[in-house]
Amino acid sequence: MSDATEPWLIVGLGNPGPEYAANRHNVGFMVADLLAERIGGKFKRAQKAQAQVVEGRMGPPGPANRRVILAKPMSYMNLSGGPVTALRDFYKVPTDHIVAIHDELDIDFGALRLKLGGGDNGHNGLKSMTKSMGPDYHRVRFGIGRPPGRMQVADFVLKDFSSTERKELGYLVDRAADSVECLLAEGLERAQSAYNS
């Protein structure tokens, strides 16, 4: 079991490039950007991995203050495992100190679920991470709901949030960022009881 002095690697999953920036599939990037803003950092290219990173500290002063590496893999979503594993090895982060923030089809829009381990539920980013390093990392699952009608899943996740969804998106991204901070400072059970919906 890892101890409180070891760093945390917080990974927002998404696709690089401006054409994907507002897609549902990129909500992990949105949460990572907000967390970077909160710790007063700017993303820079990682030297040892195909990713952008920010290093800093998160949480209240005292024992709950954590050293964190925020990361956005700059591979495409389905290749996320390579950059994440490279960062894990470079920063010597235990797998149970890795948090993947990602979109989740099987949860209603805006709902959150935090968990440790489990399957990939067909999510290509998680599939790639699990293949690279096993399933024992934390997930912050951000609900995007199912595609309407007969729309294909691949088309749905690569579309921008609807205008109705965008009205709430800022608040929901803020709440997801809060849940990550709670997870680090107070542990999974506390974060689940406060944020799982």
PDB file of C-alpha atoms in Angstrom, residues 23 29 48 58 102 121 123 134 142 146 155 167 172 174 180:
ATOM      1  CA  ASN A  23     -16.190  17.203 -27.528  1.00  0.00           C
ATOM      2  CA  PHE A  29      -9.135  17.485 -20.400  1.00  0.00           C
ATOM      3  CA  LYS A  48       9.660  11.746 -20.809  1.00  0.00           C
ATOM      4  CA  MET A  58      -3.210  20.138  -4.013  1.00  0.00           C
ATOM      5  CA  HIS A 102     -13.080  10.362 -18.288  1.00  0.00           C
ATOM      6  CA  ASN A 121     -16.826  -0.475 -20.073  1.00  0.00           C
ATOM      7  CA  HIS A 123     -13.930   3.142 -23.113  1.00  0.00           C
ATOM      8  CA  GLY A 134      -3.561  -3.231 -14.998  1.00  0.00           C
ATOM      9  CA  PHE A 142     -18.236  11.911 -15.722  1.00  0.00           C
ATOM     10  CA  ARG A 146     -26.285   7.594 -24.176  1.00  0.00           C
ATOM     11  CA  ASP A 155     -20.166   9.947 -33.434  1.00  0.00           C
ATOM     12  CA  LYS A 167     -25.360  25.779 -19.777  1.00  0.00           C
ATOM     13  CA  LEU A 172     -20.371  20.123 -13.519  1.00  0.00           C
ATOM     14  CA  ASP A 174     -16.153  22.385 -11.287  1.00  0.00           C
ATOM     15  CA  VAL A 180     -10.701  14.857  -7.301  1.00  0.00           C
TER      16      VAL A 180
END
